[in-house]
């Protein structure tokens, strides 16, 4: 099967993956007068008196905006906002299928931070949450930061935090498989864009103390004048041995490789130079930094990629539908770090320690049991995890009602 051709044929047939469906019949004058004028004036006046009623009397409570400027679409790069629409529509489908969330795609014709922030903020009153998608670094960091300050609904850049959450879950279970402690693990992340920096930050908070971050020029080290602000900030928290050199130098003796960069950059010799039982997570799409069969041949103990046709897929769809489902249900005003950490542990816990102990090969599906027909059921998180995020929610009850 030629997957590319099938995808093209289907998209021509579908003419879009989304449509608007009415939740109320309007087949006679009475129904019309209730759903629209004159009856509709009553909820309008109620919302005028109490802004919070907009979450009770409209669909806003379940609506998420999926917004891009088209500058970092998948592995395709800056292809423009309109060209990013098929991805945004697909994202909205995943929100609905796995979280019951109504998501709406928006592709903005601007690369200007001020314009993007203002545009998104001005329409935020129509939504219960905002998912930033495929916006290039370093601009994405500033856009998210400013929108979080302006908006009273959750703002979540999935390329950063969704990727970090699922990677964190993969690392937790992979370390159990190889019998290594998270505090002693040495990790190399190749790719210092939005995903790489967010993964590094997330893993540091999870207890991975020894992280080296690399970009296209090699190892990122504190004091390097070429670094932009996000890289410079992260250089003060990573590579505390101040190592310099190439990716190959960084990988020597390490336990974990995480790739969010470019295809084919990791060789078998680089895997062989790592510690005993190395964990290889090459997540570049569609082609990974090293193919699983080559990593396994070189001695990898656990391998996971971003692709659905390889074992151990590390996919954001394990995270963002549930995170937003819970956030919307409790009217959370933010998706904070504590919630993201709790999500990583919740995903990892879906596979028992007994099952992890049965892993006999790197291809065993240990890290993230992703199966479209058996998606993790919605479950409540523990009271401890609820309390860790409670300060950022509008209601003093569940943080993640129905997460994972």
mmCIF file of C-alpha atoms in Angstrom:
data_model
loop_
_atom_site.group_PDB
_atom_site.id
_atom_site.type_symbol
_atom_site.label_atom_id
_atom_site.label_comp_id
_atom_site.label_asym_id
_atom_site.label_seq_id
_atom_site.Cartn_x
_atom_site.Cartn_y
_atom_site.Cartn_z
ATOM 1 C CA UNK A 1 0.000 0.000 0.000
ATOM 2 C CA UNK A 2 1.279 3.454 -0.957
ATOM 3 C CA UNK A 3 0.362 5.314 2.238
ATOM 4 C CA UNK A 4 1.116 8.716 0.731
ATOM 5 C CA UNK A 5 -1.210 8.167 -2.203
ATOM 6 C CA UNK A 6 -3.947 6.738 0.001
ATOM 7 C CA UNK A 7 -3.706 9.790 2.258
ATOM 8 C CA UNK A 8 -4.027 12.108 -0.748
ATOM 9 C CA UNK A 9 -7.007 10.173 -2.107
ATOM 10 C CA UNK A 10 -8.757 10.249 1.265
ATOM 11 C CA UNK A 11 -8.201 13.968 1.761
ATOM 12 C CA UNK A 12 -9.650 14.700 -1.674
ATOM 13 C CA UNK A 13 -12.638 12.546 -0.753
ATOM 14 C CA UNK A 14 -13.149 14.005 2.733
ATOM 15 C CA UNK A 15 -12.720 17.654 1.700
ATOM 16 C CA UNK A 16 -11.799 18.323 5.294
ATOM 17 C CA UNK A 17 -11.806 16.104 8.389
ATOM 18 C CA UNK A 18 -14.172 18.296 10.433
ATOM 19 C CA UNK A 19 -17.704 19.635 10.223
ATOM 20 C CA UNK A 20 -20.097 21.591 12.444
ATOM 21 C CA UNK A 21 -23.023 19.565 13.808
ATOM 22 C CA UNK A 22 -25.951 21.193 15.585
ATOM 23 C CA UNK A 23 -26.735 19.949 19.101
ATOM 24 C CA UNK A 24 -30.351 21.122 18.927
ATOM 25 C CA UNK A 25 -33.058 20.597 16.322
ATOM 26 C CA UNK A 26 -34.414 23.698 14.573
ATOM 27 C CA UNK A 27 -37.271 22.250 12.561
ATOM 28 C CA UNK A 28 -40.207 24.472 13.608
ATOM 29 C CA UNK A 29 -40.922 27.976 14.819
ATOM 30 C CA UNK A 30 -40.984 27.025 18.512
ATOM 31 C CA UNK A 31 -37.557 25.388 18.359
ATOM 32 C CA UNK A 32 -36.253 28.360 16.408
ATOM 33 C CA UNK A 33 -37.575 30.824 18.956
ATOM 34 C CA UNK A 34 -35.819 28.938 21.773
ATOM 35 C CA UNK A 35 -32.472 28.259 20.097
ATOM 36 C CA UNK A 36 -32.388 31.668 18.439
ATOM 37 C CA UNK A 37 -34.411 34.847 18.731
ATOM 38 C CA UNK A 38 -36.240 35.809 20.891
ATOM 39 C CA UNK A 39 -35.389 33.123 23.474
ATOM 40 C CA UNK A 40 -31.631 33.326 22.995
ATOM 41 C CA UNK A 41 -31.632 36.800 24.549
ATOM 42 C CA UNK A 42 -32.036 35.302 28.029
ATOM 43 C CA UNK A 43 -28.696 33.438 28.150
ATOM 44 C CA UNK A 44 -27.062 36.482 26.545
ATOM 45 C CA UNK A 45 -28.278 38.696 29.387
ATOM 46 C CA UNK A 46 -27.245 36.103 31.970
ATOM 47 C CA UNK A 47 -23.691 36.046 30.585
ATOM 48 C CA UNK A 48 -23.647 39.861 30.521
ATOM 49 C CA UNK A 49 -24.299 39.829 34.268
ATOM 50 C CA UNK A 50 -21.910 36.952 35.019
ATOM 51 C CA UNK A 51 -19.003 36.211 32.666
ATOM 52 C CA UNK A 52 -18.631 32.717 34.132
ATOM 53 C CA UNK A 53 -22.029 31.773 32.757
ATOM 54 C CA UNK A 54 -20.380 31.644 29.319
ATOM 55 C CA UNK A 55 -18.974 28.280 30.407
ATOM 56 C CA UNK A 56 -22.426 26.998 31.383
ATOM 57 C CA UNK A 57 -24.722 28.385 28.700
ATOM 58 C CA UNK A 58 -22.517 27.865 25.616
ATOM 59 C CA UNK A 59 -20.253 25.154 24.257
ATOM 60 C CA UNK A 60 -17.225 27.163 25.365
ATOM 61 C CA UNK A 61 -16.656 24.827 28.313
ATOM 62 C CA UNK A 62 -15.664 22.025 25.939
ATOM 63 C CA UNK A 63 -13.990 24.031 23.159
ATOM 64 C CA UNK A 64 -10.235 24.159 22.516
ATOM 65 C CA UNK A 65 -8.547 26.353 19.936
ATOM 66 C CA UNK A 66 -5.813 24.582 17.960
ATOM 67 C CA UNK A 67 -3.738 27.406 16.473
ATOM 68 C CA UNK A 68 -0.619 27.589 14.291
ATOM 69 C CA UNK A 69 1.330 30.024 12.165
ATOM 70 C CA UNK A 70 2.584 27.164 9.988
ATOM 71 C CA UNK A 71 6.270 27.712 10.770
ATOM 72 C CA UNK A 72 7.166 24.292 12.211
ATOM 73 C CA UNK A 73 4.660 21.796 10.812
ATOM 74 C CA UNK A 74 5.653 18.223 11.682
ATOM 75 C CA UNK A 75 9.070 17.642 10.114
ATOM 76 C CA UNK A 76 8.152 19.784 7.114
ATOM 77 C CA UNK A 77 9.280 23.119 8.547
ATOM 78 C CA UNK A 78 7.892 26.515 7.564
ATOM 79 C CA UNK A 79 5.269 25.548 4.989
ATOM 80 C CA UNK A 80 2.775 28.295 5.773
ATOM 81 C CA UNK A 81 -0.500 28.452 7.726
ATOM 82 C CA UNK A 82 -2.800 27.101 5.007
ATOM 83 C CA UNK A 83 -0.502 24.138 4.368
ATOM 84 C CA UNK A 84 -0.665 23.395 8.078
ATOM 85 C CA UNK A 85 -4.452 23.083 8.078
ATOM 86 C CA UNK A 86 -4.571 19.291 7.398
ATOM 87 C CA UNK A 87 -2.433 18.766 10.509
ATOM 88 C CA UNK A 88 -4.585 21.101 12.606
ATOM 89 C CA UNK A 89 -7.744 19.310 11.459
ATOM 90 C CA UNK A 90 -6.151 15.980 12.315
ATOM 91 C CA UNK A 91 -5.236 17.271 15.755
ATOM 92 C CA UNK A 92 -8.845 18.290 16.310
ATOM 93 C CA UNK A 93 -9.971 14.783 15.365
ATOM 94 C CA UNK A 94 -7.669 13.339 18.018
ATOM 95 C CA UNK A 95 -9.030 15.734 20.640
ATOM 96 C CA UNK A 96 -12.558 14.526 19.910
ATOM 97 C CA UNK A 97 -11.779 10.832 19.564
ATOM 98 C CA UNK A 98 -9.634 10.440 22.681
ATOM 99 C CA UNK A 99 -10.848 13.215 24.963
ATOM 100 C CA UNK A 100 -14.355 14.098 23.857
ATOM 101 C CA UNK A 101 -13.090 17.648 23.342
ATOM 102 C CA UNK A 102 -14.487 19.900 20.610
ATOM 103 C CA UNK A 103 -11.442 21.481 18.980
ATOM 104 C CA UNK A 104 -11.342 24.134 16.268
ATOM 105 C CA UNK A 105 -8.377 24.762 13.915
ATOM 106 C CA UNK A 106 -7.062 28.254 13.272
ATOM 107 C CA UNK A 107 -4.182 29.040 10.916
ATOM 108 C CA UNK A 108 -2.871 32.606 11.300
ATOM 109 C CA UNK A 109 -1.082 34.473 8.506
ATOM 110 C CA UNK A 110 1.568 36.111 10.655
ATOM 111 C CA UNK A 111 4.990 35.364 12.096
ATOM 112 C CA UNK A 112 4.923 38.461 14.280
ATOM 113 C CA UNK A 113 4.807 37.624 17.987
ATOM 114 C CA UNK A 114 2.728 40.685 18.884
ATOM 115 C CA UNK A 115 0.175 39.979 16.162
ATOM 116 C CA UNK A 116 -0.123 36.322 17.075
ATOM 117 C CA UNK A 117 -0.530 37.027 20.791
ATOM 118 C CA UNK A 118 -3.112 39.737 20.188
ATOM 119 C CA UNK A 119 -5.079 37.659 17.663
ATOM 120 C CA UNK A 120 -5.255 34.612 19.921
ATOM 121 C CA UNK A 121 -6.065 36.639 23.024
ATOM 122 C CA UNK A 122 -8.868 38.582 21.338
ATOM 123 C CA UNK A 123 -10.727 35.395 20.387
ATOM 124 C CA UNK A 124 -9.920 33.456 23.579
ATOM 125 C CA UNK A 125 -13.348 34.275 25.023
ATOM 126 C CA UNK A 126 -14.852 31.725 22.641
ATOM 127 C CA UNK A 127 -12.842 28.823 24.060
ATOM 128 C CA UNK A 128 -12.117 26.917 27.250
ATOM 129 C CA UNK A 129 -8.474 26.242 26.346
ATOM 130 C CA UNK A 130 -5.786 27.062 23.801
ATOM 131 C CA UNK A 131 -3.468 24.511 22.186
ATOM 132 C CA UNK A 132 -0.514 26.132 20.416
ATOM 133 C CA UNK A 133 0.698 23.933 17.592
ATOM 134 C CA UNK A 134 3.654 23.828 15.198
ATOM 135 C CA UNK A 135 5.007 27.301 15.984
ATOM 136 C CA UNK A 136 8.772 27.572 15.537
ATOM 137 C CA UNK A 137 11.263 28.234 18.334
ATOM 138 C CA UNK A 138 12.280 30.524 19.882
ATOM 139 C CA UNK A 139 9.134 32.525 19.051
ATOM 140 C CA UNK A 140 6.885 29.857 20.553
ATOM 141 C CA UNK A 141 8.303 30.369 24.048
ATOM 142 C CA UNK A 142 7.464 34.062 24.078
ATOM 143 C CA UNK A 143 3.993 33.512 22.605
ATOM 144 C CA UNK A 144 3.098 30.927 25.234
ATOM 145 C CA UNK A 145 4.521 33.006 28.086
ATOM 146 C CA UNK A 146 2.581 36.117 27.135
ATOM 147 C CA UNK A 147 -0.675 34.298 26.476
ATOM 148 C CA UNK A 148 -0.455 32.617 29.873
ATOM 149 C CA UNK A 149 -0.205 36.082 31.432
ATOM 150 C CA UNK A 150 -3.141 37.446 29.440
ATOM 151 C CA UNK A 151 -5.623 34.573 29.314
ATOM 152 C CA UNK A 152 -7.730 33.115 32.097
ATOM 153 C CA UNK A 153 -7.946 29.727 30.356
ATOM 154 C CA UNK A 154 -5.238 27.061 29.935
ATOM 155 C CA UNK A 155 -2.601 27.722 27.264
ATOM 156 C CA UNK A 156 -0.584 24.661 26.286
ATOM 157 C CA UNK A 157 2.085 24.337 23.601
ATOM 158 C CA UNK A 158 1.804 20.646 22.800
ATOM 159 C CA UNK A 159 5.049 20.494 20.807
ATOM 160 C CA UNK A 160 6.794 21.440 24.039
ATOM 161 C CA UNK A 161 4.850 20.017 26.928
ATOM 162 C CA UNK A 162 2.929 17.163 25.328
ATOM 163 C CA UNK A 163 6.177 15.810 23.934
ATOM 164 C CA UNK A 164 7.850 16.236 27.322
ATOM 165 C CA UNK A 165 5.046 14.411 29.130
ATOM 166 C CA UNK A 166 5.106 11.312 26.916
ATOM 167 C CA UNK A 167 8.905 11.270 26.796
ATOM 168 C CA UNK A 168 8.979 11.414 30.582
ATOM 169 C CA UNK A 169 6.669 8.403 30.754
ATOM 170 C CA UNK A 170 8.855 6.508 28.286
ATOM 171 C CA UNK A 171 11.997 7.275 30.284
ATOM 172 C CA UNK A 172 10.383 6.143 33.561
ATOM 173 C CA UNK A 173 9.433 2.720 32.205
ATOM 174 C CA UNK A 174 12.542 2.234 30.085
ATOM 175 C CA UNK A 175 14.713 2.819 33.156
ATOM 176 C CA UNK A 176 12.730 0.169 35.024
ATOM 177 C CA UNK A 177 13.346 -2.291 32.189
ATOM 178 C CA UNK A 178 17.116 -1.784 32.265
ATOM 179 C CA UNK A 179 17.278 -1.576 36.073
ATOM 180 C CA UNK A 180 18.703 1.927 36.400
ATOM 181 C CA UNK A 181 17.779 4.687 38.858
ATOM 182 C CA UNK A 182 16.499 7.952 37.434
ATOM 183 C CA UNK A 183 18.799 10.036 39.637
ATOM 184 C CA UNK A 184 21.888 8.265 38.303
ATOM 185 C CA UNK A 185 20.886 8.242 34.640
ATOM 186 C CA UNK A 186 22.923 10.256 32.140
ATOM 187 C CA UNK A 187 20.906 11.630 29.257
ATOM 188 C CA UNK A 188 21.682 13.282 25.912
ATOM 189 C CA UNK A 189 18.993 15.219 24.063
ATOM 190 C CA UNK A 190 19.699 16.115 20.446
ATOM 191 C CA UNK A 191 17.586 19.029 19.273
ATOM 192 C CA UNK A 192 17.335 22.272 21.237
ATOM 193 C CA UNK A 193 14.143 23.674 19.797
ATOM 194 C CA UNK A 194 10.805 23.822 21.569
ATOM 195 C CA UNK A 195 10.540 20.068 22.175
ATOM 196 C CA UNK A 196 14.153 19.484 23.217
ATOM 197 C CA UNK A 197 14.226 22.320 25.722
ATOM 198 C CA UNK A 198 10.861 21.334 27.197
ATOM 199 C CA UNK A 199 11.948 17.692 27.512
ATOM 200 C CA UNK A 200 15.140 18.733 29.285
ATOM 201 C CA UNK A 201 13.210 20.940 31.701
ATOM 202 C CA UNK A 202 10.658 18.193 32.379
ATOM 203 C CA UNK A 203 13.265 15.478 32.946
ATOM 204 C CA UNK A 204 15.226 17.716 35.302
ATOM 205 C CA UNK A 205 12.080 18.159 37.390
ATOM 206 C CA UNK A 206 11.547 14.389 37.321
ATOM 207 C CA UNK A 207 15.003 13.840 38.789
ATOM 208 C CA UNK A 208 17.277 13.231 35.797
ATOM 209 C CA UNK A 209 20.203 15.261 37.083
ATOM 210 C CA UNK A 210 22.770 14.711 34.341
ATOM 211 C CA UNK A 211 21.538 16.033 30.985
ATOM 212 C CA UNK A 212 23.508 17.224 27.964
ATOM 213 C CA UNK A 213 21.613 19.213 25.341
ATOM 214 C CA UNK A 214 22.903 19.365 21.764
ATOM 215 C CA UNK A 215 21.926 21.436 18.747
ATOM 216 C CA UNK A 216 23.143 21.454 15.142
ATOM 217 C CA UNK A 217 26.486 22.921 16.258
ATOM 218 C CA UNK A 218 27.140 20.325 18.950
ATOM 219 C CA UNK A 219 27.049 20.338 22.736
ATOM 220 C CA UNK A 220 25.394 23.349 24.374
ATOM 221 C CA UNK A 221 27.617 24.763 27.081
ATOM 222 C CA UNK A 222 27.195 27.685 29.442
ATOM 223 C CA UNK A 223 28.829 30.881 28.245
ATOM 224 C CA UNK A 224 28.499 30.179 24.525
ATOM 225 C CA UNK A 225 27.744 33.555 22.927
ATOM 226 C CA UNK A 226 25.938 32.021 19.939
ATOM 227 C CA UNK A 227 23.029 30.733 22.055
ATOM 228 C CA UNK A 228 19.599 32.333 21.946
ATOM 229 C CA UNK A 229 17.856 33.134 25.215
ATOM 230 C CA UNK A 230 16.045 29.788 25.747
ATOM 231 C CA UNK A 231 19.225 27.811 24.982
ATOM 232 C CA UNK A 232 21.333 30.093 27.163
ATOM 233 C CA UNK A 233 18.944 29.653 30.071
ATOM 234 C CA UNK A 234 18.969 25.880 29.695
ATOM 235 C CA UNK A 235 22.783 25.857 29.488
ATOM 236 C CA UNK A 236 22.872 26.984 33.131
ATOM 237 C CA UNK A 237 20.938 23.879 34.190
ATOM 238 C CA UNK A 238 22.447 21.201 31.945
ATOM 239 C CA UNK A 239 25.953 19.972 31.079
ATOM 240 C CA UNK A 240 27.306 20.873 34.501
ATOM 241 C CA UNK A 241 30.605 19.209 33.591
ATOM 242 C CA UNK A 242 30.960 21.830 30.813
ATOM 243 C CA UNK A 243 31.697 19.254 28.159
ATOM 244 C CA UNK A 244 32.271 20.552 24.638
ATOM 245 C CA UNK A 245 32.297 18.838 21.274
ATOM 246 C CA UNK A 246 29.939 16.975 18.973
ATOM 247 C CA UNK A 247 26.891 14.781 19.534
ATOM 248 C CA UNK A 248 29.184 11.768 19.273
ATOM 249 C CA UNK A 249 31.269 13.162 22.140
ATOM 250 C CA UNK A 250 28.148 13.787 24.207
ATOM 251 C CA UNK A 251 26.827 10.238 23.802
ATOM 252 C CA UNK A 252 29.923 8.469 25.128
ATOM 253 C CA UNK A 253 29.075 6.655 28.360
ATOM 254 C CA UNK A 254 25.507 7.936 28.593
ATOM 255 C CA UNK A 255 22.413 5.892 29.445
ATOM 256 C CA UNK A 256 19.687 7.620 27.414
ATOM 257 C CA UNK A 257 19.570 9.197 23.982
ATOM 258 C CA UNK A 258 16.545 11.319 23.076
ATOM 259 C CA UNK A 259 16.268 12.705 19.556
ATOM 260 C CA UNK A 260 13.962 15.524 18.471
ATOM 261 C CA UNK A 261 16.146 16.697 15.626
ATOM 262 C CA UNK A 262 16.971 15.370 12.152
ATOM 263 C CA UNK A 263 17.033 11.942 10.488
ATOM 264 C CA UNK A 264 20.065 9.659 10.437
ATOM 265 C CA UNK A 265 22.322 11.686 12.703
ATOM 266 C CA UNK A 266 23.081 8.796 15.093
ATOM 267 C CA UNK A 267 25.349 5.963 13.967
ATOM 268 C CA UNK A 268 25.718 2.441 15.292
ATOM 269 C CA UNK A 269 29.146 3.353 16.658
ATOM 270 C CA UNK A 270 27.606 6.175 18.667
ATOM 271 C CA UNK A 271 25.154 3.727 20.247
ATOM 272 C CA UNK A 272 28.000 1.311 20.975
ATOM 273 C CA UNK A 273 29.868 4.112 22.782
ATOM 274 C CA UNK A 274 27.062 4.478 25.334
ATOM 275 C CA UNK A 275 26.830 2.701 28.683
ATOM 276 C CA UNK A 276 25.595 -0.844 29.179
ATOM 277 C CA UNK A 277 21.911 -1.341 28.255
ATOM 278 C CA UNK A 278 21.420 2.026 26.542
ATOM 279 C CA UNK A 279 17.957 3.505 25.969
ATOM 280 C CA UNK A 280 17.456 4.964 22.484
ATOM 281 C CA UNK A 281 14.461 7.240 21.804
ATOM 282 C CA UNK A 282 14.937 8.710 18.299
ATOM 283 C CA UNK A 283 11.702 10.651 17.729
ATOM 284 C CA UNK A 284 12.374 12.640 14.570
ATOM 285 C CA UNK A 285 9.445 12.217 12.162
ATOM 286 C CA UNK A 286 8.927 10.725 9.701
ATOM 287 C CA UNK A 287 12.488 9.384 9.712
ATOM 288 C CA UNK A 288 14.225 8.866 13.075
ATOM 289 C CA UNK A 289 17.758 9.801 14.080
ATOM 290 C CA UNK A 290 18.568 6.093 13.867
ATOM 291 C CA UNK A 291 16.276 3.280 12.760
ATOM 292 C CA UNK A 292 15.302 0.765 15.469
ATOM 293 C CA UNK A 293 16.907 -2.220 13.759
ATOM 294 C CA UNK A 294 20.251 -0.411 13.616
ATOM 295 C CA UNK A 295 20.017 0.715 17.243
ATOM 296 C CA UNK A 296 19.183 -2.827 18.343
ATOM 297 C CA UNK A 297 22.033 -4.226 16.286
ATOM 298 C CA UNK A 298 24.372 -1.802 18.057
ATOM 299 C CA UNK A 299 23.241 -2.993 21.490
ATOM 300 C CA UNK A 300 20.271 -0.827 22.481
ATOM 301 C CA UNK A 301 18.244 -2.312 25.346
ATOM 302 C CA UNK A 302 15.059 -0.265 24.739
ATOM 303 C CA UNK A 303 14.114 1.586 21.561
ATOM 304 C CA UNK A 304 11.123 3.883 21.029
ATOM 305 C CA UNK A 305 10.327 6.238 18.149
ATOM 306 C CA UNK A 306 7.610 8.657 17.124
ATOM 307 C CA UNK A 307 6.251 6.369 14.415
ATOM 308 C CA UNK A 308 3.158 4.189 14.660
ATOM 309 C CA UNK A 309 4.637 1.460 12.455
ATOM 310 C CA UNK A 310 7.496 0.775 14.904
ATOM 311 C CA UNK A 311 7.179 -0.660 18.434
ATOM 312 C CA UNK A 312 7.095 1.714 21.410
ATOM 313 C CA UNK A 313 5.568 4.725 19.730
ATOM 314 C CA UNK A 314 6.097 7.874 21.783
ATOM 315 C CA UNK A 315 3.127 9.947 20.689
ATOM 316 C CA UNK A 316 1.625 13.128 22.131
ATOM 317 C CA UNK A 317 -1.872 11.723 21.668
ATOM 318 C CA UNK A 318 -1.272 9.811 24.897
ATOM 319 C CA UNK A 319 -1.187 13.124 26.723
ATOM 320 C CA UNK A 320 -2.973 16.142 25.301
ATOM 321 C CA UNK A 321 -6.564 14.786 25.021
ATOM 322 C CA UNK A 322 -6.618 13.683 28.658
ATOM 323 C CA UNK A 323 -4.809 16.749 29.951
ATOM 324 C CA UNK A 324 -7.304 19.072 28.281
ATOM 325 C CA UNK A 325 -10.279 16.865 29.206
ATOM 326 C CA UNK A 326 -9.418 17.198 32.867
ATOM 327 C CA UNK A 327 -8.539 20.877 32.641
ATOM 328 C CA UNK A 328 -11.830 21.737 30.934
ATOM 329 C CA UNK A 329 -13.915 19.711 33.370
ATOM 330 C CA UNK A 330 -12.632 21.626 36.390
ATOM 331 C CA UNK A 331 -12.266 25.011 34.682
ATOM 332 C CA UNK A 332 -8.507 25.046 35.287
ATOM 333 C CA UNK A 333 -6.904 28.386 34.486
ATOM 334 C CA UNK A 334 -3.509 26.835 33.759
ATOM 335 C CA UNK A 335 -1.815 23.542 32.956
ATOM 336 C CA UNK A 336 1.106 23.765 35.339
ATOM 337 C CA UNK A 337 4.292 21.775 35.764
ATOM 338 C CA UNK A 338 2.843 19.697 38.586
ATOM 339 C CA UNK A 339 -0.013 18.595 36.348
ATOM 340 C CA UNK A 340 2.401 17.699 33.563
ATOM 341 C CA UNK A 341 4.580 15.659 35.913
ATOM 342 C CA UNK A 342 1.508 13.872 37.242
ATOM 343 C CA UNK A 343 0.524 13.068 33.654
ATOM 344 C CA UNK A 344 3.907 11.427 32.950
ATOM 345 C CA UNK A 345 3.609 9.213 36.008
ATOM 346 C CA UNK A 346 -0.031 8.395 35.184
ATOM 347 C CA UNK A 347 0.834 7.261 31.648
ATOM 348 C CA UNK A 348 3.812 5.233 32.843
ATOM 349 C CA UNK A 349 1.661 3.516 35.491
ATOM 350 C CA UNK A 350 -0.601 2.034 32.803
ATOM 351 C CA UNK A 351 1.973 -0.740 32.455
ATOM 352 C CA UNK A 352 2.580 -2.707 35.634
ATOM 353 C CA UNK A 353 6.007 -3.441 37.025
ATOM 354 C CA UNK A 354 5.285 -7.149 36.506
ATOM 355 C CA UNK A 355 4.669 -6.576 32.816
ATOM 356 C CA UNK A 356 7.773 -4.419 32.519
ATOM 357 C CA UNK A 357 9.755 -7.213 34.114
ATOM 358 C CA UNK A 358 8.747 -9.548 31.278
ATOM 359 C CA UNK A 359 10.512 -7.460 28.664
ATOM 360 C CA UNK A 360 13.013 -9.648 26.850
ATOM 361 C CA UNK A 361 13.892 -7.586 23.793
ATOM 362 C CA UNK A 362 14.272 -3.919 22.825
ATOM 363 C CA UNK A 363 11.193 -4.268 20.633
ATOM 364 C CA UNK A 364 8.955 -5.261 23.522
ATOM 365 C CA UNK A 365 6.280 -2.602 23.843
ATOM 366 C CA UNK A 366 7.359 -1.372 27.259
ATOM 367 C CA UNK A 367 7.531 2.366 27.160
ATOM 368 C CA UNK A 368 4.119 3.495 25.963
ATOM 369 C CA UNK A 369 1.495 0.884 25.143
ATOM 370 C CA UNK A 370 -0.137 2.793 22.326
ATOM 371 C CA UNK A 371 -2.982 1.020 20.598
ATOM 372 C CA UNK A 372 -5.748 2.836 18.726
ATOM 373 C CA UNK A 373 -8.248 0.087 19.585
ATOM 374 C CA UNK A 374 -7.318 -0.141 23.246
ATOM 375 C CA UNK A 375 -6.621 3.412 24.267
ATOM 376 C CA UNK A 376 -5.938 3.877 27.987
ATOM 377 C CA UNK A 377 -9.290 4.247 29.780
ATOM 378 C CA UNK A 378 -10.111 7.458 31.600
ATOM 379 C CA UNK A 379 -9.180 7.125 35.253
ATOM 380 C CA UNK A 380 -8.865 9.442 38.215
ATOM 381 C CA UNK A 381 -5.441 10.371 39.484
ATOM 382 C CA UNK A 382 -4.494 9.928 43.116
ATOM 383 C CA UNK A 383 -5.319 12.457 45.811
ATOM 384 C CA UNK A 384 -1.624 13.368 46.032
ATOM 385 C CA UNK A 385 -1.488 14.290 42.355
ATOM 386 C CA UNK A 386 -4.708 16.270 42.725
ATOM 387 C CA UNK A 387 -3.274 18.316 45.584
ATOM 388 C CA UNK A 388 -0.048 19.068 43.716
ATOM 389 C CA UNK A 389 -1.890 21.048 41.071
ATOM 390 C CA UNK A 390 -4.831 22.386 43.039
ATOM 391 C CA UNK A 391 -3.576 25.953 43.376
ATOM 392 C CA UNK A 392 -3.942 26.551 39.670
ATOM 393 C CA UNK A 393 -7.533 25.460 39.324
ATOM 394 C CA UNK A 394 -10.778 27.366 39.630
ATOM 395 C CA UNK A 395 -12.426 24.523 41.563
ATOM 396 C CA UNK A 396 -11.045 22.809 44.628
ATOM 397 C CA UNK A 397 -11.818 19.295 43.433
ATOM 398 C CA UNK A 398 -10.362 17.132 40.712
ATOM 399 C CA UNK A 399 -7.456 18.328 38.645
ATOM 400 C CA UNK A 400 -7.742 15.613 36.041
ATOM 401 C CA UNK A 401 -11.307 14.401 35.931
ATOM 402 C CA UNK A 402 -11.054 11.527 33.512
ATOM 403 C CA UNK A 403 -7.339 11.697 32.660
ATOM 404 C CA UNK A 404 -5.909 8.621 30.927
#
